[in-house]
Coordinates of C-alpha atoms in Angstrom, one line a residue:
M950 CA 73.8 24.9 39.2
T951 CA 75.2 25.2 35.9
D952 CA 73.9 27.7 32.7
E953 CA 72.2 24.8 31.2
D954 CA 70.6 23.2 34.5
R955 CA 68.5 26.6 34.6
K956 CA 67.3 26.2 30.8
P957 CA 63.6 25.0 30.7
P958 CA 63.3 21.2 29.3
S959 CA 62.7 21.2 26.2
D960 CA 61.1 18.6 23.3
E961 CA 62.6 17.6 20.2
A962 CA 60.7 20.2 17.6
G963 CA 61.6 23.4 20.3
A964 CA 58.5 24.3 22.8
V965 CA 59.4 25.4 25.6
F966 CA 57.7 24.4 29.0
T967 CA 58.8 26.5 31.8
V968 CA 59.7 25.1 34.7
P969 CA 59.6 25.7 38.8
V970 CA 62.8 27.1 40.1
G971 CA 63.3 27.8 44.0
G972 CA 59.8 27.8 44.9
G973 CA 58.4 31.2 44.4
A974 CA 56.3 32.7 41.9
T975 CA 58.7 34.7 40.3
G976 CA 62.6 35.0 40.2
G977 CA 65.7 33.0 39.9
G978 CA 68.9 31.7 40.8
D979 CA 69.7 34.7 37.8
G980 CA 67.5 37.5 38.9
E981 CA 65.4 36.7 35.6
S982 CA 61.7 36.1 36.2
S983 CA 60.1 33.5 35.8
T984 CA 56.5 32.1 35.0
T985 CA 55.7 29.2 36.5
S986 CA 52.0 26.6 37.1
E987 CA 50.8 24.0 39.0
F988 CA 50.3 22.3 35.4
A989 CA 54.2 22.7 34.3
L990 CA 56.0 19.7 34.0
P991 CA 58.3 18.6 36.1
K992 CA 61.9 18.6 35.6
G993 CA 63.3 15.7 33.3
L994 CA 59.9 14.6 32.5
A995 CA 59.3 14.8 28.3
P996 CA 56.2 16.4 26.8
P997 CA 54.0 13.9 25.4
K998 CA 53.8 12.7 21.7
H999 CA 50.4 14.4 21.2
V1000 CA 51.4 18.3 22.0
V1001 CA 54.5 18.0 19.4
G1002 CA 54.6 20.2 16.7
E1003 CA 50.8 21.1 14.9
A1004 CA 47.7 20.5 16.8
E1005 CA 46.2 17.4 16.0
T1006 CA 42.0 16.8 16.0
T1007 CA 41.7 14.1 18.0
S1008 CA 38.5 12.0 18.4
E1009 CA 37.2 9.3 21.3
F1010 CA 37.7 6.6 19.1
A1011 CA 41.2 7.0 18.0
L1012 CA 43.2 4.2 18.5
P1013 CA 45.8 4.5 21.7
D1014 CA 49.6 4.6 20.9
G1015 CA 51.3 1.4 20.9
L1016 CA 48.2 -0.7 19.7
D1017 CA 49.3 -2.6 16.4
V1018 CA 46.3 -3.5 14.1
P1019 CA 46.5 -5.3 11.1
Q1020 CA 45.7 -3.7 8.2
P1021 CA 42.5 -6.1 6.2
P1022 CA 43.5 -6.8 3.1
G1023 CA 42.8 -4.8 0.0
D1024 CA 41.9 -2.2 2.3
A1025 CA 44.7 -0.3 1.7
A1026 CA 43.3 3.2 0.7
G1027 CA 41.2 2.4 4.0
S1028 CA 37.6 2.7 1.4
G1029 CA 35.2 0.2 1.8
S1030 CA 31.8 -0.2 1.9
A1031 CA 29.1 -0.2 4.6
F1032 CA 28.9 -4.1 4.8
S1033 CA 32.7 -4.8 5.6
T1034 CA 34.2 -5.7 8.8
P1035 CA 35.4 -2.4 10.3
R1036 CA 39.4 -2.1 10.0
T1037 CA 39.9 -1.9 13.8
Y1038 CA 37.1 -4.7 14.5
R1039 CA 39.6 -8.2 15.0
A1040 CA 37.2 -10.3 16.6
P1041 CA 35.3 -13.1 14.6
A1042 CA 32.0 -11.8 13.2
F1043 CA 29.0 -11.4 15.2
T1044 CA 26.7 -14.1 14.6
P1045 CA 23.2 -13.7 16.3
P1046 CA 21.4 -17.2 18.4
T1047 CA 19.0 -17.5 15.2
G1048 CA 21.4 -17.7 12.6
I1049 CA 21.4 -15.0 9.8
P1050 CA 19.3 -15.6 7.5
V1051 CA 19.4 -17.1 4.0
V1052 CA 17.4 -16.4 0.8
S1053 CA 17.0 -17.4 -2.1
L1054 CA 14.6 -15.6 -5.2
T1055 CA 14.5 -17.8 -7.3
K1056 CA 12.4 -16.6 -10.2
D1057 CA 9.6 -19.6 -9.9
V1058 CA 8.4 -17.5 -7.0
P1059 CA 6.0 -14.6 -7.9
W1060 CA 7.8 -11.7 -8.0
Q1061 CA 5.1 -9.9 -4.9
D1062 CA 6.5 -12.8 -2.1
R1063 CA 10.4 -12.3 -3.0
M1064 CA 9.9 -8.3 -3.0
R1065 CA 7.5 -9.1 0.4
T1066 CA 10.4 -10.8 1.9
M1067 CA 13.3 -8.7 1.3
L1068 CA 11.2 -5.7 2.1
R1069 CA 10.0 -7.2 5.6
M1070 CA 14.0 -7.5 5.7
P1071 CA 16.3 -4.9 7.9
V1072 CA 18.5 -3.6 5.4
A1073 CA 21.2 -4.9 7.1
E1074 CA 20.0 -9.0 6.6
R1075 CA 18.6 -8.3 3.6
P1076 CA 21.3 -10.7 0.6
A1077 CA 23.1 -8.8 -1.7
P1078 CA 22.5 -8.4 -5.1
E1079 CA 22.2 -11.7 -7.6
R1080 CA 23.3 -10.3 -10.5
I1081 CA 24.6 -7.2 -12.4
P1082 CA 21.8 -4.4 -12.9
K1083 CA 19.8 -4.0 -16.1
A1084 CA 21.6 -1.0 -18.7
A1085 CA 23.9 -0.5 -16.1
E1086 CA 26.6 2.0 -17.7
E1087 CA 30.6 2.5 -16.6
D1088 CA 29.4 4.0 -13.4
G1089 CA 26.1 2.1 -12.4
P1090 CA 22.7 3.3 -13.1
A1091 CA 21.8 6.3 -12.9
V1092 CA 20.6 6.9 -9.3
P1093 CA 17.6 9.9 -9.9
R1094 CA 16.1 8.2 -13.0
V1095 CA 15.7 5.2 -11.2
L1096 CA 14.3 6.3 -8.5
D1097 CA 12.2 8.8 -10.7
L1098 CA 10.9 5.6 -12.5
T1099 CA 10.1 3.8 -9.2
L1100 CA 7.8 6.5 -7.9
R1101 CA 5.5 6.5 -11.5
I1102 CA 5.0 3.3 -11.6
G1103 CA 4.2 3.4 -7.3
E1104 CA 1.8 6.5 -8.5
L1105 CA 0.1 4.3 -10.8
L1106 CA -0.8 0.9 -8.6
L1107 CA -1.8 3.9 -5.7
A1108 CA -4.3 5.5 -8.1
G1109 CA -5.3 2.0 -9.2
G1110 CA -6.9 1.1 -5.7
E1111 CA -3.4 -0.8 -4.9
G1112 CA -2.7 -1.5 -0.9
A1113 CA 0.1 0.4 0.7
E1114 CA 2.3 -3.4 1.4
D1115 CA 1.9 -4.5 -2.9
V1116 CA 2.7 -1.2 -3.6
E1117 CA 6.0 -0.6 -1.6
A1118 CA 6.7 -4.1 -2.7
A1119 CA 6.3 -3.1 -5.9
M1120 CA 8.7 -0.2 -5.8
F1121 CA 11.2 -1.9 -3.9
A1122 CA 11.2 -4.7 -7.0
V1123 CA 11.7 -1.8 -9.8
C1124 CA 14.4 -0.5 -7.3
H1125 CA 15.9 -4.1 -6.8
S1126 CA 16.1 -5.0 -10.6
Y1127 CA 18.5 -2.7 -11.4
G1128 CA 20.8 -3.0 -8.3
L1129 CA 19.7 -0.9 -5.9
D1130 CA 18.5 -3.1 -2.4
R1131 CA 19.4 -0.2 0.4
C1132 CA 16.2 2.0 -0.3
E1133 CA 13.8 2.4 1.8
P1134 CA 10.3 3.2 -0.1
N1135 CA 7.7 5.0 1.8
V1136 CA 3.8 4.7 1.2
T1137 CA 0.9 6.9 2.2
F1138 CA -2.8 7.7 1.4
T1139 CA -1.6 10.7 -1.1
L1140 CA 1.9 10.5 -1.2
L1141 CA 5.2 8.6 -2.2
S1142 CA 8.7 8.1 -1.2
I1143 CA 11.3 6.8 -1.3
S1144 CA 15.0 6.6 0.2
Y1145 CA 18.2 5.4 -1.1
Q1146 CA 21.8 5.2 0.5
P1147 CA 24.4 3.7 -1.5
S1148 CA 26.4 2.9 2.3
L1149 CA 26.6 4.3 6.2
V1150 CA 29.0 7.1 4.6
D1151 CA 27.1 7.9 1.6
D1152 CA 24.9 10.9 1.5
P1153 CA 20.8 9.5 0.7
V1154 CA 18.7 10.2 -2.1
T1155 CA 15.4 11.0 -1.2
A1156 CA 12.5 11.4 -4.3
S1157 CA 9.0 12.2 -3.7
R1158 CA 5.7 12.0 -5.6
T1159 CA 1.9 13.5 -5.3
V1160 CA -0.5 11.2 -5.7
R1161 CA -3.8 14.0 -6.9
R1162 CA -6.0 12.4 -8.7
R1163 CA -7.5 8.7 -8.6
G1164 CA -8.7 6.4 -11.8
T1165 CA -10.7 3.0 -11.5
D1166 CA -8.6 1.7 -15.1
Y1167 CA -7.8 -2.2 -13.6
T1168 CA -6.6 -3.0 -17.3
R1169 CA -4.1 -0.4 -17.3
L1170 CA -3.1 -1.9 -13.1
A1171 CA -2.2 -5.0 -14.9
A1172 CA 0.2 -3.9 -17.4
V1173 CA 1.9 -2.1 -14.6
Y1174 CA 2.0 -5.5 -12.7
R1175 CA 3.5 -7.3 -16.2
L1176 CA 5.8 -4.6 -16.4
V1177 CA 7.5 -5.0 -12.9
D1178 CA 7.6 -8.5 -13.4
D1179 CA 9.8 -8.0 -17.1
L1180 CA 11.9 -6.1 -15.2
S1181 CA 12.6 -8.4 -11.9
D1182 CA 12.9 -11.7 -14.4
S1183 CA 16.7 -11.9 -15.0
E1184 CA 16.3 -13.2 -18.5
T1185 CA 14.7 -10.2 -19.5
A1186 CA 17.1 -7.0 -20.4
T1187 CA 14.8 -4.2 -19.7
S1188 CA 16.6 -0.9 -20.2
L1189 CA 15.6 2.6 -18.4
E1190 CA 14.5 4.1 -21.4
E1191 CA 12.1 0.5 -22.9
A1192 CA 10.6 0.8 -18.9
Y1193 CA 10.0 5.1 -19.7
G1194 CA 8.4 4.0 -22.8
R1195 CA 5.8 1.4 -21.7
L1196 CA 5.0 4.1 -18.8
A1197 CA 3.7 6.8 -21.3
E1198 CA 2.2 4.3 -23.7
M1199 CA -0.3 3.0 -20.9
R1200 CA -0.9 6.7 -20.2
R1201 CA -1.8 7.1 -23.7
N1202 CA -3.8 3.8 -24.0
R1203 CA -7.6 4.4 -24.2
H1204 CA -9.8 2.6 -21.7
P1205 CA -11.0 -0.8 -23.2
Y1206 CA -15.1 -0.2 -22.6
P1207 CA -16.4 3.5 -23.7
G1208 CA -18.7 6.1 -21.9
W1209 CA -21.6 5.1 -23.1
G1210 CA -21.0 1.1 -22.3
L1211 CA -20.2 2.0 -18.4
T1212 CA -23.2 3.8 -18.4
V1213 CA -25.5 0.1 -19.4
A1214 CA -22.7 -1.6 -17.1
A1215 CA -23.8 1.0 -14.1
G1216 CA -28.0 0.6 -15.1
L1217 CA -27.2 -3.5 -15.6
L1218 CA -25.8 -4.3 -12.0
A1219 CA -28.6 -2.0 -10.4
G1220 CA -31.4 -4.2 -12.1
A1221 CA -29.0 -7.7 -11.1
A1222 CA -29.3 -6.4 -7.4
S1223 CA -32.7 -5.7 -7.6
V1224 CA -34.0 -9.1 -8.9
L1225 CA -31.9 -10.6 -6.1
V1226 CA -33.6 -8.9 -3.8
G1227 CA -36.8 -10.4 -5.2
G1228 CA -37.6 -8.2 -7.9
D1229 CA -38.8 -8.8 -10.7
L1230 CA -39.0 -7.3 -14.5
V1231 CA -40.4 -4.1 -13.6
V1232 CA -37.7 -3.6 -11.0
F1233 CA -35.0 -4.5 -13.0
V1234 CA -36.1 -1.4 -15.7
A1235 CA -36.6 0.5 -13.2
A1236 CA -34.1 -0.2 -10.9
A1237 CA -32.0 0.1 -14.3
L1238 CA -32.6 3.2 -15.6
G1239 CA -32.2 4.8 -12.3
A1240 CA -29.0 3.8 -12.3
I1241 CA -28.2 5.3 -15.7
L1242 CA -29.4 8.8 -14.5
G1243 CA -27.2 8.8 -11.5
D1244 CA -24.5 7.9 -13.6
R1245 CA -25.4 10.7 -16.2
L1246 CA -25.5 13.3 -13.6
A1247 CA -22.5 12.1 -12.1
W1248 CA -20.7 12.7 -15.3
L1249 CA -21.9 15.8 -15.3
C1250 CA -20.9 17.0 -12.1
A1251 CA -17.5 15.8 -12.8
G1252 CA -16.9 17.3 -15.8
R1253 CA -17.5 20.8 -13.6
G1254 CA -15.2 20.2 -11.4
L1255 CA -17.7 19.1 -8.8
P1256 CA -15.8 16.8 -6.0
E1257 CA -16.6 13.0 -5.5
F1258 CA -19.0 13.8 -2.5
Y1259 CA -21.7 15.9 -4.3
Q1260 CA -21.0 13.1 -7.5
F1261 CA -22.2 10.2 -5.0
T1262 CA -24.9 12.7 -3.7
V1263 CA -26.4 13.5 -6.5
A1264 CA -25.8 9.8 -8.0
A1265 CA -28.1 8.1 -5.6
M1266 CA -31.4 10.6 -6.0
P1267 CA -32.9 8.9 -9.1
P1268 CA -32.8 5.6 -7.9
A1269 CA -34.5 6.9 -4.5
A1270 CA -36.7 9.0 -6.4
I1271 CA -37.8 6.1 -9.2
G1272 CA -38.7 4.3 -6.2
V1273 CA -40.6 7.1 -4.0
A1274 CA -42.3 7.5 -7.6
L1275 CA -43.9 4.4 -8.1
T1276 CA -44.9 3.7 -4.8
L1277 CA -47.0 7.4 -4.8
A1278 CA -48.2 6.0 -8.3
E1279 CA -49.4 2.8 -6.6
V1280 CA -48.3 0.4 -8.9
D1281 CA -47.8 -2.5 -7.6
V1282 CA -43.5 -3.3 -7.3
K1283 CA -41.5 -3.3 -4.8
A1284 CA -40.1 -0.1 -4.5
S1285 CA -38.1 -1.1 -1.7
A1286 CA -35.8 -3.5 -3.9
V1287 CA -35.6 -0.1 -6.7
V1288 CA -33.8 1.4 -4.3
T1289 CA -31.8 -1.1 -3.0
G1290 CA -29.8 -2.3 -6.2
G1291 CA -29.9 1.8 -7.0
L1292 CA -27.9 1.8 -3.8
F1293 CA -25.3 -1.8 -4.5
A1294 CA -23.8 0.7 -7.5
L1295 CA -22.8 3.0 -5.6
L1296 CA -21.4 1.3 -2.1
P1297 CA -17.7 2.0 -2.6
G1298 CA -16.5 -1.6 -1.9
R1299 CA -13.5 -1.5 -3.0
A1300 CA -12.3 1.6 -1.2
L1301 CA -13.8 0.3 2.1
V1302 CA -11.2 -3.9 1.1
A1303 CA -8.1 -1.4 0.8
G1304 CA -8.6 0.4 3.9
V1305 CA -9.2 -2.6 6.0
Q1306 CA -6.4 -4.7 4.1
D1307 CA -3.7 -1.4 5.2
G1308 CA -5.4 -1.4 8.1
L1309 CA -4.3 -5.5 8.9
T1310 CA -1.2 -5.0 7.1
G1311 CA 0.1 -2.3 9.1
F1312 CA -0.2 1.2 7.1
Y1313 CA -2.8 3.3 9.9
I1314 CA -2.9 6.3 8.3
T1315 CA -3.2 4.9 4.7
A1316 CA -5.7 3.2 6.6
S1317 CA -7.4 5.7 8.2
A1318 CA -7.1 8.1 5.0
R1319 CA -8.3 5.1 2.8
L1320 CA -11.3 4.5 5.5
L1321 CA -12.3 8.1 6.3
E1322 CA -13.0 8.5 2.2
V1323 CA -15.2 5.7 2.3
M1324 CA -17.0 7.7 5.3
Y1325 CA -17.5 10.8 3.3
F1326 CA -18.5 8.9 0.1
F1327 CA -20.9 6.8 2.1
V1328 CA -22.3 10.4 4.0
G1329 CA -22.9 11.4 0.6
I1330 CA -25.3 8.6 -0.6
V1331 CA -27.1 9.3 3.2
V1332 CA -27.6 12.4 2.7
G1333 CA -28.8 12.0 -1.8
V1334 CA -31.0 8.8 -0.6
L1335 CA -32.6 11.1 2.7
L1336 CA -33.3 14.3 0.6
I1337 CA -35.6 11.7 -1.4
L1338 CA -37.1 9.8 1.1
Y1339 CA -38.5 12.7 3.7
F1340 CA -39.8 14.5 0.5
G1341 CA -41.3 11.5 -0.8
V1342 CA -42.8 11.1 3.5
E1343 CA -44.3 13.9 3.4
L1344 CA -45.7 13.7 -0.1
G1345 CA -47.5 11.0 1.7
A1346 CA -45.9 7.4 -0.1
E1347 CA -45.6 4.4 1.6
L1348 CA -42.6 3.3 2.5
N1349 CA -42.6 0.5 5.1
P1350 CA -39.4 -0.2 6.5
D1351 CA -40.2 -2.9 7.9
A1352 CA -41.2 -5.0 4.5
A1353 CA -39.0 -8.3 4.3
L1354 CA -37.1 -8.4 1.0
G1355 CA -38.3 -11.7 -1.4
T1356 CA -36.0 -14.3 -2.5
A1357 CA -35.6 -15.5 -6.5
E1358 CA -35.6 -19.1 -7.1
P1359 CA -31.7 -20.1 -6.4
L1360 CA -30.9 -20.3 -10.5
L1361 CA -32.4 -17.0 -10.9
Q1362 CA -30.5 -16.0 -7.6
I1363 CA -27.3 -17.1 -9.3
G1364 CA -27.5 -15.7 -12.6
A1365 CA -28.1 -12.0 -10.8
S1366 CA -24.9 -12.2 -9.4
M1367 CA -22.9 -13.3 -12.1
L1368 CA -24.5 -10.8 -14.2
L1369 CA -23.6 -7.9 -10.9
S1370 CA -19.7 -9.3 -10.9
L1371 CA -19.6 -8.9 -15.0
T1372 CA -21.0 -5.6 -15.4
F1373 CA -19.0 -4.6 -12.8
A1374 CA -16.1 -6.0 -14.0
I1375 CA -16.6 -3.8 -16.6
M1376 CA -17.2 -0.7 -14.9
L1377 CA -13.7 -1.3 -13.4
Q1378 CA -12.2 -1.4 -16.9
Q1379 CA -11.1 -4.8 -16.3
E1380 CA -9.2 -6.8 -19.4
R1381 CA -11.5 -9.2 -21.1
S1382 CA -9.7 -12.2 -20.3
T1383 CA -10.4 -11.7 -16.7
V1384 CA -13.9 -10.7 -17.2
L1385 CA -15.0 -14.7 -16.7
I1386 CA -13.5 -15.3 -14.2
V1387 CA -14.4 -13.0 -12.0
T1388 CA -17.7 -13.6 -12.6
L1389 CA -17.7 -17.5 -12.0
N1390 CA -15.8 -16.0 -8.7
G1391 CA -19.1 -13.8 -8.2
G1392 CA -20.9 -16.9 -8.4
V1393 CA -19.2 -19.2 -6.2
A1394 CA -19.2 -16.7 -3.7
W1395 CA -22.8 -16.0 -3.8
T1396 CA -24.1 -19.8 -3.3
V1397 CA -21.9 -19.9 -0.3
Y1398 CA -23.9 -17.2 1.3
G1399 CA -27.2 -18.4 0.3
A1400 CA -26.1 -22.2 1.0
M1401 CA -24.9 -21.2 4.3
H1402 CA -27.6 -18.2 4.7
D1403 CA -30.5 -19.5 3.6
T1404 CA -30.2 -22.7 3.7
G1405 CA -28.0 -23.4 7.0
D1406 CA -29.6 -20.4 8.9
F1407 CA -26.3 -19.0 9.3
S1408 CA -26.0 -15.5 10.7
P1409 CA -26.1 -13.0 7.5
V1410 CA -22.5 -11.8 9.0
A1411 CA -21.2 -14.6 9.2
S1412 CA -22.0 -16.5 5.6
T1413 CA -21.1 -13.0 4.4
A1414 CA -17.7 -13.5 5.8
V1415 CA -17.1 -16.5 4.8
A1416 CA -18.3 -16.2 0.9
A1417 CA -16.0 -13.0 0.8
G1418 CA -13.0 -15.3 2.8
L1419 CA -13.6 -17.7 -0.6
V1420 CA -13.4 -14.6 -2.8
G1421 CA -10.3 -14.0 -1.2
L1422 CA -8.5 -17.5 -1.7
F1423 CA -9.2 -18.1 -5.1
G1424 CA -8.4 -14.3 -6.2
Q1425 CA -5.3 -14.8 -4.5
L1426 CA -4.7 -18.2 -6.4
L1427 CA -5.2 -16.6 -9.3
S1428 CA -2.9 -13.6 -9.4
R1429 CA -0.1 -15.5 -8.5
Y1430 CA -1.1 -18.5 -10.9
R1431 CA -0.7 -15.3 -13.3
Y1432 CA 1.7 -13.0 -11.6
A1433 CA -0.4 -10.0 -12.1
S1434 CA -2.7 -8.5 -9.4
A1435 CA -5.0 -9.6 -6.9
L1436 CA -7.8 -6.7 -7.5
P1437 CA -9.1 -7.5 -10.8
Y1438 CA -10.3 -11.5 -9.3
T1439 CA -11.8 -10.4 -6.3
T1440 CA -13.2 -6.7 -6.5
A1441 CA -16.1 -7.6 -8.3
A1442 CA -16.4 -10.6 -7.3
I1443 CA -17.4 -9.0 -3.7
G1444 CA -20.5 -7.0 -5.3
P1445 CA -23.2 -9.0 -4.6
L1446 CA -22.1 -9.1 -0.9
L1447 CA -22.7 -5.7 -0.5
P1448 CA -24.9 -4.2 2.4
G1449 CA -27.6 -2.3 -0.2
S1450 CA -30.7 -3.4 1.8
A1451 CA -29.3 -3.0 5.5
T1452 CA -28.2 0.1 3.9
Y1453 CA -31.9 1.4 2.4
F1454 CA -33.7 0.5 5.2
G1455 CA -31.6 2.3 7.9
L1456 CA -32.1 5.5 6.0
L1457 CA -35.8 5.0 5.5
S1458 CA -36.7 4.4 9.3
I1459 CA -34.0 7.5 10.1
A1460 CA -36.5 9.7 7.1
Q1461 CA -39.4 8.2 9.3
N1462 CA -38.1 9.7 12.8
D1463 CA -37.3 6.2 14.0
M1464 CA -33.5 6.3 14.7
D1465 CA -33.5 3.9 17.1
A1466 CA -34.5 1.0 13.9
G1467 CA -32.0 3.1 11.5
L1468 CA -28.7 2.9 13.4
L1469 CA -29.5 -0.7 14.3
S1470 CA -29.8 -1.3 10.7
L1471 CA -27.0 0.9 9.5
S1472 CA -24.9 -0.7 12.5
K1473 CA -25.5 -4.3 10.4
A1474 CA -24.5 -3.1 7.3
A1475 CA -21.3 -1.6 8.4
A1476 CA -20.8 -4.8 10.1
L1477 CA -21.4 -6.7 6.8
A1478 CA -19.0 -4.1 5.1
M1479 CA -16.3 -4.8 7.8
A1480 CA -16.7 -9.0 7.5
I1481 CA -16.5 -8.3 3.4
A1482 CA -13.0 -6.5 3.5
I1483 CA -12.1 -8.5 6.6
G1484 CA -13.3 -12.4 5.1
V1485 CA -10.8 -11.0 1.5
N1486 CA -8.2 -10.3 3.3
L1487 CA -8.5 -13.5 5.6
G1488 CA -8.6 -15.0 2.3
S1489 CA -5.7 -13.7 1.3
E1490 CA -3.7 -14.6 3.9
I1491 CA -4.7 -18.0 3.4
S1492 CA -3.3 -18.5 0.1
R1493 CA -0.5 -18.4 1.3
L1494 CA -0.4 -21.2 3.1
F1495 CA -0.7 -22.7 -0.5
L1496 CA 2.0 -20.7 -2.3
R1497 CA 5.7 -22.0 -2.4
M1498 CA 7.1 -19.1 -0.4
P1499 CA 11.3 -17.5 -1.1
S1500 CA 13.4 -20.5 1.2
G1501 CA 15.8 -20.5 3.6
S1502 CA 14.9 -19.1 7.6
A1503 CA 13.6 -16.0 5.9
G1504 CA 10.6 -17.1 3.8
A1505 CA 8.0 -17.5 6.6
R1506 CA 7.2 -13.5 5.6
R1507 CA 7.6 -12.1 9.0
A1508 CA 5.4 -9.5 10.5
A1509 CA 5.7 -7.5 13.3
K1510 CA 5.6 -8.7 16.3
R1511 CA 3.5 -6.8 18.6
T1512 CA 3.3 -6.0 22.4
R1513 CA 0.4 -7.6 24.7
G1514 CA -0.8 -4.8 25.7
F1515 CA 2.0 -2.7 26.8

């Protein structure tokens, strides 16, 4: 064996690999020690390439040596979109059995339906932006400012009582109008958040906003919807600065009706409700006076910073006190109609409808919070009325919970229901252009209820559900016709259907220690309230059968599919 044969093999870079010699642990023919290992390369075997030179980081996704994959054209730098085909993927694009949905987001379809269709699609299936983003600079839109504008718009909608699904659709519409399609809005009862990720390899940008105060102003709500509609219009160039300016103007604008007008509207609402249950002129005046006093006391408590629970408790006391006082004075009037009329002005029908709607559309956390808020308001009303009724019973007031409320003439009832809807619309700060429509809608709702319950002898729950369904149907059609929110066309119209009498008789029975009758009556009131909420939502969903939806296989407004019990 020559000296060259005894040298260990080496690679091109000069790395030395020890080769076993002689079979011993140490020693060789020349007497020099040599370190051997069972993992040493056999003599004559070249080392692998990955150990040549510096150590390299490898991955289980690395291409095997010898596999040649053609580079896609236009991707020489290795960069691409999250939607581009991977450079190691040579097979044809995968198509699901149902095909890729094609959505045509045309201008003649209301933006609510367009954005709801997009929002219910997975991010990977959403179509690309249809146009150049508005007010886009050379480097694209300012993402943080777009997200901030989106959150501010969502805050105004959620604080105004809009449903969670409609708030998410509006937030997505704002982002979509500026080209930010890979965004995910999230709405809960008090928190708004939105996340935008440019691609699968970029870091997401997330922003959030807390809704701390709520106020009922449907005029401002309509202005926000007009802003979102303008942003969604491809022919309207609305920059970020213009959008911010319009939002600031909405916040600065005063309410369309003065404070004293709202107080008078509350009194007229209670008087009209008392006429619906058989009251006369004296009852009308007494109920109106009690509601006005209750409204002023609630405003006083609000100015002192008391929570809404105590505001409802205080507002419920004057109508009940006037009813008890008329009974103690032995005035020949229906005291129960006075108390019932006062309760109509306090029942939180708007929050109840919004809570049930969120639950039916899958927003269970927000629905639970809204319904819990309704429960607190209702408990506040119960506490206020029960305190007065308890003292009235102790003072000897002969309040009969079994006394049936009378009914006025049909034409008088229809007139009272329209007056109730009119005053309810004023209390909700609606635009003057929508007041007449919602007043007529309320009259239609009461006419249908009266025809079914009084003439057709249907149950009050079924009659209420059908009447509320018509309210939701007409309200949704009108809102889509005007590209606006449905709340101004539905909320005030359900006022005549609120369960004021059932609530009063239930509380009166409890005050007289008849718990069974009281709970039965309160259960009836809860059933009527749920019938109103479900009827309004069902009418809104039925209206979509008559609306033009975005064309294509994805235009069916896909809803979530649940398993059947498992």
